[in-house]
mmCIF file of C-alpha atoms in Angstrom:
data_model
loop_
_atom_site.group_PDB
_atom_site.id
_atom_site.type_symbol
_atom_site.label_atom_id
_atom_site.label_comp_id
_atom_site.label_asym_id
_atom_site.label_seq_id
_atom_site.Cartn_x
_atom_site.Cartn_y
_atom_site.Cartn_z
ATOM 1 C CA LYS A 113 -7.975 -2.978 15.964
ATOM 2 C CA GLN A 114 -7.587 -4.531 12.746
ATOM 3 C CA GLU A 115 -5.040 -7.244 11.948
ATOM 4 C CA VAL A 116 -3.485 -8.685 8.804
ATOM 5 C CA THR A 117 -2.471 -12.009 8.028
ATOM 6 C CA GLN A 118 -1.167 -13.237 4.966
ATOM 7 C CA ILE A 119 -0.345 -16.950 5.010
ATOM 8 C CA PRO A 120 1.913 -18.481 3.283
ATOM 9 C CA ALA A 121 4.739 -16.071 3.780
ATOM 10 C CA ALA A 122 6.336 -17.840 1.049
ATOM 11 C CA LEU A 123 5.961 -20.307 -1.742
ATOM 12 C CA SER A 124 7.574 -21.476 -4.647
ATOM 13 C CA VAL A 125 5.966 -23.781 -6.903
ATOM 14 C CA PRO A 126 7.069 -24.973 -10.592
ATOM 15 C CA GLU A 127 5.255 -22.850 -13.824
ATOM 16 C CA GLY A 128 1.928 -23.860 -15.003
ATOM 17 C CA GLU A 129 0.404 -24.774 -10.869
ATOM 18 C CA ASN A 130 -2.537 -23.242 -10.078
ATOM 19 C CA LEU A 131 -2.272 -21.205 -6.659
ATOM 20 C CA VAL A 132 -4.127 -20.139 -3.544
ATOM 21 C CA LEU A 133 -2.897 -16.651 -1.359
ATOM 22 C CA ASN A 134 -4.300 -16.496 1.644
ATOM 23 C CA CYS A 135 -5.570 -13.249 3.579
ATOM 24 C CA SER A 136 -6.939 -13.110 7.066
ATOM 25 C CA PHE A 137 -8.164 -9.858 8.811
ATOM 26 C CA THR A 138 -9.788 -9.563 12.466
ATOM 27 C CA ASP A 139 -12.306 -6.934 12.006
ATOM 28 C CA SER A 140 -15.183 -7.483 9.546
ATOM 29 C CA ALA A 141 -16.698 -4.408 9.355
ATOM 30 C CA ILE A 142 -13.678 -3.439 6.151
ATOM 31 C CA TYR A 143 -14.975 -1.356 3.617
ATOM 32 C CA ASN A 144 -13.072 -2.948 1.122
ATOM 33 C CA LEU A 145 -10.202 -5.334 0.201
ATOM 34 C CA GLN A 146 -7.438 -4.646 -2.583
ATOM 35 C CA TRP A 147 -4.841 -7.090 -3.717
ATOM 36 C CA PHE A 148 -1.499 -5.345 -4.597
ATOM 37 C CA ARG A 149 1.513 -7.095 -5.998
ATOM 38 C CA GLN A 150 4.941 -5.772 -5.167
ATOM 39 C CA ASP A 151 8.395 -6.280 -7.464
ATOM 40 C CA PRO A 152 11.477 -6.182 -5.161
ATOM 41 C CA GLY A 153 12.472 -2.702 -5.088
ATOM 42 C CA LYS A 154 9.528 -1.239 -6.553
ATOM 43 C CA GLY A 155 5.973 -0.077 -5.664
ATOM 44 C CA LEU A 156 2.345 -1.452 -5.557
ATOM 45 C CA THR A 157 0.710 -2.757 -8.573
ATOM 46 C CA SER A 158 -3.413 -2.756 -7.639
ATOM 47 C CA LEU A 159 -4.795 -6.395 -8.723
ATOM 48 C CA LEU A 160 -7.809 -6.402 -8.007
ATOM 49 C CA LEU A 161 -10.156 -4.481 -5.695
ATOM 50 C CA ILE A 162 -13.473 -6.373 -4.195
ATOM 51 C CA GLN A 163 -16.412 -4.003 -2.551
ATOM 52 C CA SER A 164 -17.752 -5.126 0.708
ATOM 53 C CA SER A 165 -20.649 -5.830 -0.836
ATOM 54 C CA GLN A 166 -18.654 -8.163 -3.501
ATOM 55 C CA ARG A 167 -17.677 -10.877 -3.231
ATOM 56 C CA GLU A 168 -15.495 -11.957 -5.840
ATOM 57 C CA GLN A 169 -13.714 -10.431 -8.786
ATOM 58 C CA THR A 170 -11.712 -11.732 -11.205
ATOM 59 C CA SER A 171 -9.051 -10.382 -13.710
ATOM 60 C CA GLY A 172 -7.644 -12.344 -16.137
ATOM 61 C CA ARG A 173 -5.876 -15.529 -14.850
ATOM 62 C CA LEU A 174 -6.749 -13.853 -11.698
ATOM 63 C CA ASN A 175 -9.677 -14.538 -9.376
ATOM 64 C CA ALA A 176 -10.204 -12.876 -5.775
ATOM 65 C CA SER A 177 -12.935 -13.572 -3.406
ATOM 66 C CA LEU A 178 -13.825 -12.140 0.226
ATOM 67 C CA ASP A 179 -16.245 -13.943 2.969
ATOM 68 C CA LYS A 180 -16.300 -10.880 5.716
ATOM 69 C CA SER A 181 -17.923 -13.395 7.994
ATOM 70 C CA SER A 182 -15.121 -15.876 7.786
ATOM 71 C CA GLY A 183 -12.654 -12.694 7.796
ATOM 72 C CA ARG A 184 -11.091 -14.571 4.977
ATOM 73 C CA SER A 185 -9.926 -13.462 1.288
ATOM 74 C CA THR A 186 -8.547 -15.405 -1.376
ATOM 75 C CA LEU A 187 -6.150 -14.710 -3.985
ATOM 76 C CA TYR A 188 -6.122 -17.227 -6.672
ATOM 77 C CA ILE A 189 -4.040 -17.646 -9.362
ATOM 78 C CA ALA A 190 -4.435 -19.978 -12.619
ATOM 79 C CA ALA A 191 -1.041 -21.181 -14.629
ATOM 80 C CA SER A 192 1.230 -19.791 -12.648
ATOM 81 C CA GLN A 193 4.160 -18.115 -14.987
ATOM 82 C CA PRO A 194 7.664 -17.339 -13.843
ATOM 83 C CA GLY A 195 6.192 -13.661 -14.569
ATOM 84 C CA ASP A 196 4.291 -14.290 -11.977
ATOM 85 C CA SER A 197 6.985 -13.801 -9.052
ATOM 86 C CA ALA A 198 6.640 -10.846 -6.494
ATOM 87 C CA THR A 199 5.201 -10.581 -3.237
ATOM 88 C CA TYR A 200 1.664 -10.518 -3.127
ATOM 89 C CA LEU A 201 0.035 -8.141 -0.836
ATOM 90 C CA CYS A 202 -3.461 -7.972 0.530
ATOM 91 C CA ALA A 203 -4.787 -4.989 2.256
ATOM 92 C CA ALA A 204 -8.060 -4.134 4.658
ATOM 93 C CA LEU A 205 -9.403 -0.722 4.408
ATOM 94 C CA ARG A 206 -11.896 -0.757 7.505
ATOM 95 C CA LEU A 207 -15.238 1.007 7.285
ATOM 96 C CA SER A 208 -14.637 4.092 9.723
ATOM 97 C CA GLY A 209 -13.911 7.255 9.898
ATOM 98 C CA THR A 210 -9.977 6.710 9.703
ATOM 99 C CA TYR A 211 -10.480 5.300 6.209
ATOM 100 C CA LYS A 212 -6.526 4.062 5.970
ATOM 101 C CA TYR A 213 -5.432 0.659 4.652
ATOM 102 C CA ILE A 214 -4.110 -1.699 6.820
ATOM 103 C CA PHE A 215 -1.569 -3.938 5.325
ATOM 104 C CA GLY A 216 -0.904 -7.532 5.245
ATOM 105 C CA THR A 217 2.799 -8.854 6.007
ATOM 106 C CA GLY A 218 2.861 -10.479 2.165
ATOM 107 C CA THR A 219 3.258 -13.530 0.576
ATOM 108 C CA ARG A 220 6.700 -13.800 -1.413
ATOM 109 C CA LEU A 221 5.895 -16.038 -4.481
ATOM 110 C CA LYS A 222 8.451 -17.546 -7.048
ATOM 111 C CA VAL A 223 7.733 -19.396 -10.062
ATOM 112 C CA LEU A 224 10.397 -21.386 -10.945
ATOM 113 C CA ALA A 225 10.112 -21.965 -14.796
ATOM 114 C CA GLU B 196 -2.952 8.516 -18.572
ATOM 115 C CA ALA B 197 0.025 9.396 -16.053
ATOM 116 C CA GLY B 198 0.374 6.709 -13.046
ATOM 117 C CA VAL B 199 1.188 8.450 -9.112
ATOM 118 C CA THR B 200 4.696 10.035 -10.091
ATOM 119 C CA GLN B 201 7.281 10.195 -7.168
ATOM 120 C CA SER B 202 10.528 11.827 -6.872
ATOM 121 C CA PRO B 203 13.262 11.716 -6.392
ATOM 122 C CA THR B 204 13.805 7.744 -7.010
ATOM 123 C CA HIS B 205 16.537 8.106 -4.377
ATOM 124 C CA LEU B 206 17.649 10.198 -1.546
ATOM 125 C CA ILE B 207 20.870 9.904 0.505
ATOM 126 C CA LYS B 208 20.556 12.395 3.693
ATOM 127 C CA THR B 209 23.081 12.557 6.615
ATOM 128 C CA ARG B 210 21.594 11.894 10.305
ATOM 129 C CA GLY B 211 19.748 15.031 11.736
ATOM 130 C CA GLN B 212 19.142 16.735 8.211
ATOM 131 C CA GLN B 213 15.802 16.853 6.721
ATOM 132 C CA ALA B 214 14.034 15.346 3.532
ATOM 133 C CA THR B 215 11.307 16.206 1.146
ATOM 134 C CA LEU B 216 9.526 13.785 -0.836
ATOM 135 C CA ARG B 217 7.254 14.733 -3.454
ATOM 136 C CA CYS B 218 4.066 13.037 -4.990
ATOM 137 C CA SER B 219 1.648 13.722 -8.048
ATOM 138 C CA PRO B 220 -1.429 12.231 -7.742
ATOM 139 C CA ILE B 221 -3.123 10.692 -10.684
ATOM 140 C CA SER B 222 -4.917 13.479 -12.413
ATOM 141 C CA GLY B 223 -8.339 14.172 -10.694
ATOM 142 C CA HIS B 224 -7.870 11.782 -7.721
ATOM 143 C CA THR B 225 -7.874 14.051 -4.716
ATOM 144 C CA SER B 226 -6.511 11.628 -2.007
ATOM 145 C CA VAL B 227 -3.095 11.110 -1.175
ATOM 146 C CA TYR B 228 -1.630 8.264 0.943
ATOM 147 C CA TRP B 229 2.212 8.175 2.409
ATOM 148 C CA TYR B 230 3.540 4.482 3.525
ATOM 149 C CA GLN B 231 6.560 3.225 4.897
ATOM 150 C CA GLN B 232 8.276 0.011 3.718
ATOM 151 C CA ALA B 233 10.891 -0.545 5.850
ATOM 152 C CA LEU B 234 13.422 -3.570 5.463
ATOM 153 C CA GLY B 235 11.918 -6.445 7.314
ATOM 154 C CA LEU B 236 8.663 -4.674 8.241
ATOM 155 C CA GLY B 237 5.159 -4.533 6.378
ATOM 156 C CA LEU B 238 4.122 -0.917 5.108
ATOM 157 C CA GLN B 239 2.770 1.324 7.941
ATOM 158 C CA PHE B 240 0.701 3.719 7.175
ATOM 159 C CA LEU B 241 1.738 7.488 7.397
ATOM 160 C CA LEU B 242 -0.407 10.196 6.587
ATOM 161 C CA TRP B 243 -3.796 10.662 4.377
ATOM 162 C CA TYR B 244 -4.474 13.990 2.542
ATOM 163 C CA ASP B 245 -8.070 14.786 1.029
ATOM 164 C CA GLU B 246 -8.925 18.025 -0.534
ATOM 165 C CA GLY B 247 -5.990 19.814 1.118
ATOM 166 C CA GLU B 248 -5.866 18.876 4.816
ATOM 167 C CA GLU B 249 -4.663 16.280 6.899
ATOM 168 C CA ARG B 250 -7.867 13.510 7.507
ATOM 169 C CA ASN B 251 -5.808 10.722 9.363
ATOM 170 C CA ARG B 252 -2.194 10.295 10.195
ATOM 171 C CA GLY B 253 -0.183 6.820 12.083
ATOM 172 C CA ASN B 254 1.565 6.616 14.755
ATOM 173 C CA PHE B 255 4.893 8.052 13.644
ATOM 174 C CA PRO B 256 6.275 10.880 15.738
ATOM 175 C CA PRO B 257 5.828 14.866 14.810
ATOM 176 C CA ARG B 258 8.744 15.054 12.629
ATOM 177 C CA PHE B 259 7.138 13.114 9.937
ATOM 178 C CA SER B 260 4.410 15.841 8.634
ATOM 179 C CA GLY B 261 3.473 16.402 4.945
ATOM 180 C CA ARG B 262 1.264 18.466 3.344
ATOM 181 C CA GLN B 263 -1.565 18.557 0.054
ATOM 182 C CA PHE B 264 -1.112 21.089 -2.348
ATOM 183 C CA PRO B 265 -3.925 23.065 -4.539
ATOM 184 C CA ASN B 266 -3.406 20.861 -7.151
ATOM 185 C CA TYR B 267 -3.740 17.255 -5.279
ATOM 186 C CA SER B 268 -0.133 16.743 -4.870
ATOM 187 C CA SER B 269 2.131 16.386 -2.327
ATOM 188 C CA GLU B 270 4.803 16.221 -0.384
ATOM 189 C CA LEU B 271 6.068 14.051 2.620
ATOM 190 C CA ASN B 272 8.882 15.871 5.483
ATOM 191 C CA VAL B 273 11.202 14.313 7.872
ATOM 192 C CA ASN B 274 12.809 16.104 9.896
ATOM 193 C CA ALA B 275 15.968 15.399 12.054
ATOM 194 C CA LEU B 276 16.637 12.157 9.725
ATOM 195 C CA GLU B 277 17.448 8.574 12.371
ATOM 196 C CA LEU B 278 18.729 5.872 10.688
ATOM 197 C CA GLU B 279 15.600 3.838 11.150
ATOM 198 C CA ASP B 280 13.823 6.273 8.595
ATOM 199 C CA SER B 281 15.820 4.423 5.998
ATOM 200 C CA ALA B 282 12.835 2.588 4.441
ATOM 201 C CA LEU B 283 11.141 3.036 0.840
ATOM 202 C CA TYR B 284 8.588 5.485 1.121
ATOM 203 C CA LEU B 285 5.356 5.167 -1.228
ATOM 204 C CA CYS B 286 2.460 7.504 -2.191
ATOM 205 C CA ALA B 287 -0.600 6.052 -3.425
ATOM 206 C CA SER B 288 -3.627 8.476 -4.484
ATOM 207 C CA SER B 289 -7.384 7.412 -5.046
ATOM 208 C CA LEU B 290 -10.215 9.381 -7.028
ATOM 209 C CA THR B 291 -11.130 9.867 -3.464
ATOM 210 C CA GLY B 292 -10.610 8.924 0.433
ATOM 211 C CA TYR B 293 -13.252 6.751 1.073
ATOM 212 C CA GLY B 294 -13.357 3.001 -0.408
ATOM 213 C CA THR B 295 -11.917 4.165 -3.824
ATOM 214 C CA GLU B 296 -9.231 2.156 -5.539
ATOM 215 C CA ALA B 297 -5.426 2.965 -3.978
ATOM 216 C CA PHE B 298 -2.576 3.134 -6.702
ATOM 217 C CA PHE B 299 0.509 3.316 -6.078
ATOM 218 C CA GLY B 300 3.931 5.139 -7.088
ATOM 219 C CA GLN B 301 7.219 3.708 -7.203
ATOM 220 C CA GLY B 302 8.125 4.794 -3.770
ATOM 221 C CA THR B 303 11.261 7.389 -2.582
ATOM 222 C CA ARG B 304 14.208 5.283 -1.438
ATOM 223 C CA LEU B 305 15.246 7.325 1.591
ATOM 224 C CA THR B 306 18.580 6.231 3.023
ATOM 225 C CA VAL B 307 20.137 7.894 5.981
ATOM 226 C CA VAL B 308 23.749 7.483 6.897
#
């Protein structure tokens, strides 16, 4: 059974810091790994999708990497801003007939001005 | 291009009643997913529809059901509402159900009193 863990659960940093969010999954047979952002009470915004054949994806100040062998993905945020404050979720799509995303419990990020 | 739209935004129901939640996917997307996000819990997979058929369902009782219409929009029905059904219900769509990027709507906040 696929389990997805995110560490840390919460993080508070001063504006301008570079930071890394971690995501671990137990089943390496994943199809892809997707990172989302969720603002309080809102839906999810897709940030980056990494296919299983890829090792990383970049979008602006965001960079996500995927290491299937170790069961890890990291989301790197450069030069953090107060507007980055949100909960960040990773989700693993399993390589099987079920094709459902298993979500981590998220990292709640607060960037202080 | 319009994103995934969900209606209503908020819904208040009495225990024992039925709730109907609606989702319109991004144009061209054939897969629709439903997730439940209860307070303090992570995102739990409910249902996956693709090309009008239910492809997979999560570990929820049968009173959670739904359907997908020929235009690929979807409806989630929750019968015999219980207090613990209070949650944010999120709908997502993807181009196909097989590993393509998922995009989420803003959710329907269901409150059962």
